[in-house]
CSV table of C-alpha atoms and ligand atoms in Angstrom, one decimal:
chain,number,residue,atom,x,y,z
A,1,UNK,CA,31.3,5.5,-13.4
A,2,UNK,CA,27.7,4.6,-14.3
A,3,UNK,CA,27.3,2.0,-17.0
A,4,UNK,CA,24.9,4.3,-18.9
A,5,UNK,CA,24.8,8.1,-19.2
A,6,UNK,CA,21.8,9.2,-17.2
A,7,UNK,CA,18.7,9.4,-19.4
A,8,UNK,CA,15.7,11.6,-18.6
A,9,UNK,CA,12.9,11.0,-21.0
A,10,UNK,CA,9.3,12.1,-21.3
A,11,UNK,CA,7.0,9.4,-19.9
A,12,UNK,CA,5.4,7.8,-23.0
A,13,UNK,CA,4.1,4.3,-23.7
A,14,UNK,CA,7.5,3.5,-25.3
A,15,UNK,CA,9.7,4.8,-22.5
A,16,UNK,CA,7.4,3.2,-19.9
A,17,UNK,CA,7.9,-0.1,-21.7
A,18,UNK,CA,11.6,0.5,-21.6
A,19,UNK,CA,11.5,1.2,-17.9
A,20,UNK,CA,9.4,-2.0,-17.3
A,21,UNK,CA,12.0,-4.0,-19.2
A,22,UNK,CA,14.8,-2.5,-17.1
A,23,UNK,CA,13.3,-3.4,-13.8
A,24,UNK,CA,12.3,-6.9,-15.0
A,25,UNK,CA,16.0,-7.3,-15.8
A,26,UNK,CA,17.0,-6.4,-12.2
A,27,UNK,CA,17.9,-2.7,-12.8
A,28,UNK,CA,16.4,0.4,-11.4
A,29,UNK,CA,14.5,3.4,-12.9
A,30,UNK,CA,13.0,6.6,-11.5
A,31,UNK,CA,9.4,7.5,-12.1
A,32,UNK,CA,6.8,10.1,-10.9
A,33,UNK,CA,4.2,9.4,-8.3
A,34,UNK,CA,1.6,11.8,-6.9
A,35,UNK,CA,3.8,12.3,-3.8
A,36,UNK,CA,7.4,12.5,-4.9
A,37,UNK,CA,9.6,10.8,-7.6
A,38,UNK,CA,10.4,7.2,-6.7
A,39,UNK,CA,13.5,5.0,-7.5
A,40,UNK,CA,12.0,1.7,-8.3
A,41,UNK,CA,13.3,-1.9,-8.4
A,42,UNK,CA,11.7,-5.3,-8.6
A,43,UNK,CA,10.7,-5.9,-4.9
A,44,UNK,CA,11.1,-9.7,-5.4
A,45,UNK,CA,14.8,-9.5,-6.5
A,46,UNK,CA,17.2,-9.0,-3.7
A,47,UNK,CA,20.1,-7.8,-5.8
A,48,UNK,CA,17.9,-5.2,-7.6
A,49,UNK,CA,16.7,-3.8,-4.2
A,50,UNK,CA,20.3,-3.6,-3.0
A,51,UNK,CA,21.0,-1.3,-6.0
A,52,UNK,CA,18.5,1.2,-4.5
A,53,UNK,CA,20.2,1.3,-1.2
A,54,UNK,CA,23.6,1.7,-2.9
A,55,UNK,CA,22.5,4.4,-5.3
A,56,UNK,CA,20.8,6.4,-2.5
A,57,UNK,CA,23.5,5.8,0.1
A,58,UNK,CA,20.5,4.7,2.3
A,59,UNK,CA,21.1,3.0,5.6
A,60,UNK,CA,20.1,-0.7,5.3
A,61,UNK,CA,18.0,-0.4,8.4
A,62,UNK,CA,15.5,2.0,6.7
A,63,UNK,CA,12.8,-0.1,5.1
A,64,UNK,CA,11.2,0.6,1.6
A,65,UNK,CA,7.6,1.0,0.5
A,66,UNK,CA,6.4,-1.6,-2.1
A,67,UNK,CA,4.3,-0.1,-4.9
A,68,UNK,CA,1.6,-2.2,-6.6
A,69,UNK,CA,-1.0,-1.5,-9.3
A,70,UNK,CA,-4.1,-2.7,-7.3
A,71,UNK,CA,-5.4,-4.4,-4.2
A,72,UNK,CA,-5.1,-7.9,-5.6
A,73,UNK,CA,-1.3,-7.3,-6.0
A,74,UNK,CA,-1.1,-5.8,-2.4
A,75,UNK,CA,-2.6,-9.0,-1.1
A,76,UNK,CA,0.1,-11.0,-2.8
A,77,UNK,CA,2.8,-8.9,-1.3
A,78,UNK,CA,1.4,-9.2,2.2
A,79,UNK,CA,1.0,-12.4,4.3
A,80,UNK,CA,-2.3,-11.1,5.7
A,81,UNK,CA,-4.8,-8.4,4.6
A,82,UNK,CA,-7.2,-7.7,7.5
A,83,UNK,CA,-10.6,-6.1,7.0
A,84,UNK,CA,-9.4,-2.7,8.1
A,85,UNK,CA,-6.7,-2.8,5.4
A,86,UNK,CA,-9.4,-3.6,2.8
A,87,UNK,CA,-11.6,-0.7,4.0
A,88,UNK,CA,-8.7,1.7,3.9
A,89,UNK,CA,-7.6,0.5,0.5
A,90,UNK,CA,-11.1,0.9,-0.9
A,91,UNK,CA,-11.3,4.4,0.3
A,92,UNK,CA,-7.8,5.7,-0.3
A,93,UNK,CA,-6.2,3.7,-3.1
A,94,UNK,CA,-4.9,4.7,-5.5
A,95,UNK,CA,-3.5,7.4,-3.2
A,96,UNK,CA,-0.9,8.6,-0.7
A,97,UNK,CA,-1.5,6.0,2.0
A,98,UNK,CA,1.1,3.3,2.8
A,99,UNK,CA,-0.1,0.3,4.9
A,100,UNK,CA,2.4,-1.7,7.0
A,101,UNK,CA,1.2,-5.3,7.1
A,102,UNK,CA,2.7,-8.8,7.6
A,103,UNK,CA,5.3,-9.5,4.9
A,104,UNK,CA,4.5,-12.0,2.2
A,105,UNK,CA,6.9,-14.9,1.4
A,106,UNK,CA,8.0,-13.4,-2.0
A,107,UNK,CA,9.3,-10.2,-0.5
A,108,UNK,CA,13.0,-10.6,0.6
A,109,UNK,CA,14.3,-9.3,3.9
A,110,UNK,CA,16.2,-6.5,2.4
A,111,UNK,CA,13.0,-4.7,1.3
A,112,UNK,CA,11.8,-4.4,4.9
A,113,UNK,CA,15.2,-4.1,6.6
A,114,UNK,CA,14.7,-7.5,8.1
A,115,UNK,CA,11.3,-6.7,9.7
A,116,UNK,CA,8.5,-9.3,9.5
A,117,UNK,CA,6.3,-6.6,8.0
A,118,UNK,CA,6.1,-4.7,4.7
A,119,UNK,CA,4.8,-1.3,3.7
A,120,UNK,CA,2.6,-1.3,0.6
A,121,UNK,CA,0.6,1.2,-1.5
A,122,UNK,CA,-1.1,1.8,-4.8
A,123,UNK,CA,0.1,5.2,-6.2
A,124,UNK,CA,-2.3,7.5,-7.9
A,125,UNK,CA,0.0,8.8,-10.7
A,126,UNK,CA,-1.0,7.5,-14.2
A,127,UNK,CA,2.7,7.0,-15.1
A,128,UNK,CA,3.4,5.0,-11.9
A,129,UNK,CA,0.3,2.9,-12.5
A,130,UNK,CA,1.2,2.3,-16.2
A,131,UNK,CA,4.8,1.3,-15.2
A,132,UNK,CA,3.5,-1.1,-12.5
A,133,UNK,CA,1.1,-2.7,-14.9
A,134,UNK,CA,3.7,-3.0,-17.7
A,135,UNK,CA,6.3,-4.4,-15.3
A,136,UNK,CA,3.9,-7.0,-13.9
A,137,UNK,CA,5.8,-7.0,-10.6
A,138,UNK,CA,5.8,-5.0,-7.3
A,139,UNK,CA,8.3,-2.2,-7.2
A,140,UNK,CA,10.1,-1.3,-4.0
A,141,UNK,CA,10.5,2.5,-4.4
A,142,UNK,CA,11.8,5.1,-1.9
A,143,UNK,CA,12.2,8.7,-3.0
A,144,UNK,CA,14.7,9.1,-5.8
A,145,UNK,CA,17.3,11.2,-4.1
A,146,UNK,CA,20.5,10.7,-2.0
A,147,UNK,CA,19.6,9.7,1.5
A,148,UNK,CA,18.9,12.6,3.9
A,149,UNK,CA,18.6,15.2,1.2
A,150,UNK,CA,15.5,17.0,-0.1
A,151,UNK,CA,13.1,14.7,-1.9
A,152,UNK,CA,12.6,15.2,-5.7
A,153,UNK,CA,9.3,16.5,-7.1
A,154,UNK,CA,10.6,16.9,-10.6
A,155,UNK,CA,12.6,14.7,-13.0
A,156,UNK,CA,15.4,17.3,-13.0
A,157,UNK,CA,15.7,17.0,-9.2
A,158,UNK,CA,16.3,13.3,-9.6
A,159,UNK,CA,18.9,13.8,-12.3
A,160,UNK,CA,20.9,16.2,-10.1
A,161,UNK,CA,20.7,14.0,-7.0
A,162,UNK,CA,21.2,10.6,-8.6
A,163,UNK,CA,23.2,10.9,-11.8
A,164,UNK,CA,23.8,7.1,-11.8
A,165,UNK,CA,20.1,6.2,-12.5
A,166,UNK,CA,19.9,4.7,-16.0
A,167,UNK,CA,16.4,5.9,-16.8
A,168,UNK,CA,14.3,8.7,-15.4
A,169,UNK,CA,10.7,8.9,-16.6
A,170,UNK,CA,9.7,12.6,-16.7
A,171,UNK,CA,6.0,13.0,-15.9
A,172,UNK,CA,6.2,16.7,-14.8
A,173,UNK,CA,6.0,18.0,-11.2
A,174,UNK,CA,4.4,15.8,-8.6
A,175,UNK,CA,0.9,16.9,-7.8
A,176,UNK,CA,1.1,16.4,-4.0
A,177,UNK,CA,4.7,17.2,-3.2
A,178,UNK,CA,5.4,15.3,0.0
A,179,UNK,CA,5.7,11.6,0.9
A,180,UNK,CA,2.8,9.2,1.7
A,181,UNK,CA,1.2,8.8,5.1
A,182,UNK,CA,2.4,5.5,6.7
A,183,UNK,CA,0.0,3.5,8.9
A,184,UNK,CA,1.0,0.4,10.9
A,185,UNK,CA,-1.7,-2.2,10.9
A,186,UNK,CA,0.4,-5.1,12.4
A,187,UNK,CA,-0.6,-4.2,16.0
A,188,UNK,CA,-4.1,-4.5,17.6
A,189,UNK,CA,-4.3,-0.7,17.5
A,190,UNK,CA,-3.5,1.1,14.2
A,191,UNK,CA,-0.6,3.4,14.6
A,192,UNK,CA,0.6,6.4,12.5
A,193,UNK,CA,4.2,5.9,11.6
A,194,UNK,CA,4.7,8.9,9.4
A,195,UNK,CA,2.4,11.8,8.8
A,196,UNK,CA,2.2,12.5,5.0
A,197,UNK,CA,0.2,13.6,2.0
A,198,UNK,CA,-3.1,12.0,3.1
A,199,UNK,CA,-4.5,14.5,5.6
A,200,UNK,CA,-4.7,13.2,9.1
A,201,UNK,CA,-8.2,14.5,9.3
A,202,UNK,CA,-9.3,12.0,6.6
A,203,UNK,CA,-7.6,9.2,8.3
A,204,UNK,CA,-9.1,9.9,11.7
A,205,UNK,CA,-12.6,9.7,10.3
A,206,UNK,CA,-11.9,6.2,9.1
A,207,UNK,CA,-9.7,5.1,12.1
A,208,UNK,CA,-11.0,6.9,15.1
A,209,UNK,CA,-8.8,4.9,17.5
A,210,UNK,CA,-5.6,5.7,15.5
A,211,UNK,CA,-2.6,5.9,17.8
A,212,UNK,CA,-0.6,9.1,17.1
A,213,UNK,CA,3.0,9.3,18.2
A,214,UNK,CA,3.6,12.1,20.7
A,215,UNK,CA,4.8,15.1,18.8
A,216,UNK,CA,6.2,18.5,19.6
A,217,UNK,CA,3.3,20.6,18.8
A,218,UNK,CA,1.3,18.7,21.5
A,219,UNK,CA,3.4,20.8,23.9
A,220,UNK,CA,2.6,24.2,25.2
A,221,UNK,CA,3.9,26.7,22.6
A,222,UNK,CA,7.5,27.5,23.4
A,223,UNK,CA,10.9,27.0,21.9
A,224,UNK,CA,11.3,24.3,19.3
A,225,UNK,CA,13.0,21.1,20.6
A,226,UNK,CA,16.7,20.6,20.3
A,227,UNK,CA,17.3,19.8,16.6
A,228,UNK,CA,20.0,17.2,17.5
A,229,UNK,CA,17.3,14.9,18.9
A,230,UNK,CA,15.7,14.5,15.5
A,231,UNK,CA,16.8,12.3,12.6
A,232,UNK,CA,18.2,14.4,9.8
A,233,UNK,CA,16.2,14.0,6.6
A,234,UNK,CA,14.8,16.1,3.8
A,235,UNK,CA,17.7,18.5,4.4
A,236,UNK,CA,18.9,21.1,1.9
A,237,UNK,CA,22.7,21.9,1.7
A,238,UNK,CA,22.1,25.3,3.4
A,239,UNK,CA,21.6,25.3,7.2
A,240,UNK,CA,17.9,25.5,7.9
A,241,UNK,CA,16.5,27.4,10.8
A,242,UNK,CA,12.9,26.8,11.8
A,243,UNK,CA,11.7,29.8,13.7
A,244,UNK,CA,8.3,30.8,15.1
A,245,UNK,CA,9.1,34.5,15.2
A,246,UNK,CA,12.1,35.4,13.2
A,247,UNK,CA,13.7,38.6,14.5
A,248,UNK,CA,15.7,40.9,12.3
A,249,UNK,CA,18.8,40.7,14.7
A,250,UNK,CA,18.8,36.9,14.4
A,251,UNK,CA,18.4,36.8,10.6
A,252,UNK,CA,21.0,39.5,10.1
A,253,UNK,CA,23.6,37.5,12.1
A,254,UNK,CA,23.3,34.3,9.9
A,255,UNK,CA,25.9,33.4,7.3
A,256,UNK,CA,24.8,34.9,4.0
A,257,UNK,CA,23.4,34.5,1.4
A,258,UNK,CA,20.2,34.0,3.3
A,259,UNK,CA,16.9,32.6,1.9
A,260,UNK,CA,13.5,33.0,3.5
A,261,UNK,CA,10.7,30.5,3.2
A,262,UNK,CA,7.5,31.8,4.5
A,263,UNK,CA,3.7,31.5,4.3
A,264,UNK,CA,3.0,34.9,5.8
A,265,UNK,CA,4.3,38.4,5.4
A,266,UNK,CA,7.3,39.2,7.7
A,267,UNK,CA,7.7,43.0,7.4
A,268,UNK,CA,10.4,43.0,10.1
A,269,UNK,CA,12.7,41.1,7.7
A,270,UNK,CA,12.2,43.4,4.6
A,271,UNK,CA,15.5,43.7,2.8
A,272,UNK,CA,17.3,41.3,5.1
A,273,UNK,CA,17.1,38.1,3.0
A,274,UNK,CA,18.7,37.6,-0.4
A,275,UNK,CA,15.9,35.4,-1.8
A,276,UNK,CA,12.3,35.1,-0.5
A,277,UNK,CA,10.2,32.0,-1.3
A,278,UNK,CA,6.6,32.8,-0.4
A,279,UNK,CA,4.5,29.6,-0.1
A,280,UNK,CA,0.7,29.3,0.2
A,281,UNK,CA,-0.8,29.4,3.7
A,282,UNK,CA,-2.8,26.2,3.5
A,283,UNK,CA,-0.9,22.9,4.3
A,284,UNK,CA,-1.9,21.0,1.1
A,285,UNK,CA,-0.8,23.9,-1.2
A,286,UNK,CA,2.3,24.5,0.9
A,287,UNK,CA,3.3,20.9,0.6
A,288,UNK,CA,3.1,20.9,-3.3
A,289,UNK,CA,5.9,23.5,-3.5
A,290,UNK,CA,7.9,22.9,-0.3
A,291,UNK,CA,10.6,20.6,-1.7
A,292,UNK,CA,10.8,22.5,-5.0
A,293,UNK,CA,11.3,25.8,-3.0
A,294,UNK,CA,14.1,24.2,-1.0
A,295,UNK,CA,15.8,23.0,-4.2
A,296,UNK,CA,15.5,26.5,-5.7
A,297,UNK,CA,17.1,28.1,-2.6
A,298,UNK,CA,20.0,25.5,-2.7
A,299,UNK,CA,20.5,26.1,-6.4
A,300,UNK,CA,20.9,29.8,-5.8
A,301,UNK,CA,23.7,29.1,-3.3
A,302,UNK,CA,22.0,30.0,0.0
A,303,UNK,CA,24.1,29.3,3.1
A,304,UNK,CA,21.3,29.9,5.5
A,305,UNK,CA,17.5,29.3,5.1
A,306,UNK,CA,15.1,30.8,7.6
A,307,UNK,CA,11.7,29.1,7.6
A,308,UNK,CA,8.7,30.6,9.4
A,309,UNK,CA,7.4,27.7,11.5
A,310,UNK,CA,3.9,26.7,10.4
A,311,UNK,CA,1.0,26.6,12.9
A,312,UNK,CA,1.4,23.8,15.4
A,313,UNK,CA,-1.8,21.8,14.7
A,314,UNK,CA,-2.8,18.5,13.2
A,315,UNK,CA,-3.4,19.9,9.7
A,316,UNK,CA,0.3,21.0,9.5
A,317,UNK,CA,1.7,17.9,11.1
A,318,UNK,CA,3.3,16.3,8.0
A,319,UNK,CA,4.9,19.6,7.0
A,320,UNK,CA,6.1,20.3,10.5
A,321,UNK,CA,7.7,16.8,10.6
A,322,UNK,CA,9.6,17.5,7.3
A,323,UNK,CA,10.8,20.9,8.4
A,324,UNK,CA,11.9,19.7,11.8
A,325,UNK,CA,14.0,17.0,10.3
A,326,UNK,CA,15.4,19.3,7.6
A,327,UNK,CA,16.5,21.6,10.4
A,328,UNK,CA,18.2,18.9,12.4
A,329,UNK,CA,21.9,18.7,12.4
A,330,UNK,CA,23.8,15.8,11.0
A,331,UNK,CA,24.4,13.0,13.6
K,401,LIG,P1,10.7,6.5,2.0
K,401,LIG,O1,10.9,5.3,1.2
K,401,LIG,O2,11.8,7.4,2.1
K,401,LIG,O3,9.4,7.2,1.7
K,401,LIG,O4,10.5,5.9,3.5
K,401,LIG,C1,9.7,4.8,3.7
K,401,LIG,C2,9.3,4.9,5.2
K,401,LIG,O5,8.2,4.0,5.4
K,401,LIG,C3,10.4,4.4,6.1
K,401,LIG,O6,11.3,5.3,6.4
K,401,LIG,C4,9.5,3.9,7.3
K,401,LIG,O7,9.2,5.1,8.1
K,401,LIG,C5,8.3,3.5,6.6
K,401,LIG,N1,8.3,2.0,6.5
K,401,LIG,C6,8.5,1.3,5.4
K,401,LIG,N2,8.4,0.0,5.6
K,401,LIG,C7,8.1,-0.2,6.9
K,401,LIG,C8,7.9,-1.3,7.7
K,401,LIG,N3,7.9,-2.6,7.3
K,401,LIG,N4,7.7,-1.1,9.0
K,401,LIG,C9,7.6,0.2,9.5
K,401,LIG,N5,7.8,1.3,8.7
K,401,LIG,C10,8.0,1.1,7.5
K,402,LIG,MG1,12.9,9.5,1.2
């Protein structure tokens, strides 16, 4: 049983001060960022960070991102801060870009899953920034949900996924809706580790020699890769089918109730799905509502969710990554 009943409170100077006191004391709290809600703990206290892994059921080999209020703090968290990191920080912080750099001495192994590096970012949400300033310490903060499940973009999502969190600061829906872009700067050539809310286009203009991991939409259009090859993540309770051209026969054969998530009209499916979530046809606007739409479909008890696959191009890469992982089967 949790020590406290879960408390979801509007983010105000008073509740933010309470949250800052909690994390200083080695506890955790959930707070809004511009990407998704985070579950934060003092990144310098090993036992506090351990609580994050326990509450989320997160595998210990999955490192966390450290959130800081400004570049000066980022420099304290990292053992080195090369000129490219400074340039990117100047352009994109506060914002949805996480930089992986050599880990500073004050950051314990557990934050980075034992790696010699650490991921760091300055979030752009006013509540996150106020909390970081009030706490006067870096906060390790992954998404505030059970491991593998759909990330939270509202305080209610956090409450339902993690009832054991002692304090949830409610700052309304997250403005961007998917996780940060993660960039590795520890190698001679910068490398994209995770596509995310910072559009790749923006990053490529700053880092033209950016190494992009090979990815499925580099291939000639064809069937999607075997879902079993992908790490399951961001997954709703319903079975998710990512389909380029959903045919009526396929959809009619799925266990019902069936939900449809689409960014374009699909007249061939008229009347075949129990609930239809229509998302915008641009990647940034689609991202804002993606997780919330998956939560809504789960809340309505869907057993199957059919997702119209987005275009296979760089602009949709972050969304494609999330949908592919959500569609992959449990290991
Ligand atoms: P989440 O906290 O769920 O947003 O996930 C953070 C992600 O950032 C991890 O799953 C990794 O992909 C990446 N990450 C964090 N720290 C590191 C690191 N030190 N080295 C490489 N990747 C990292
Ligand atoms: Mg997460």
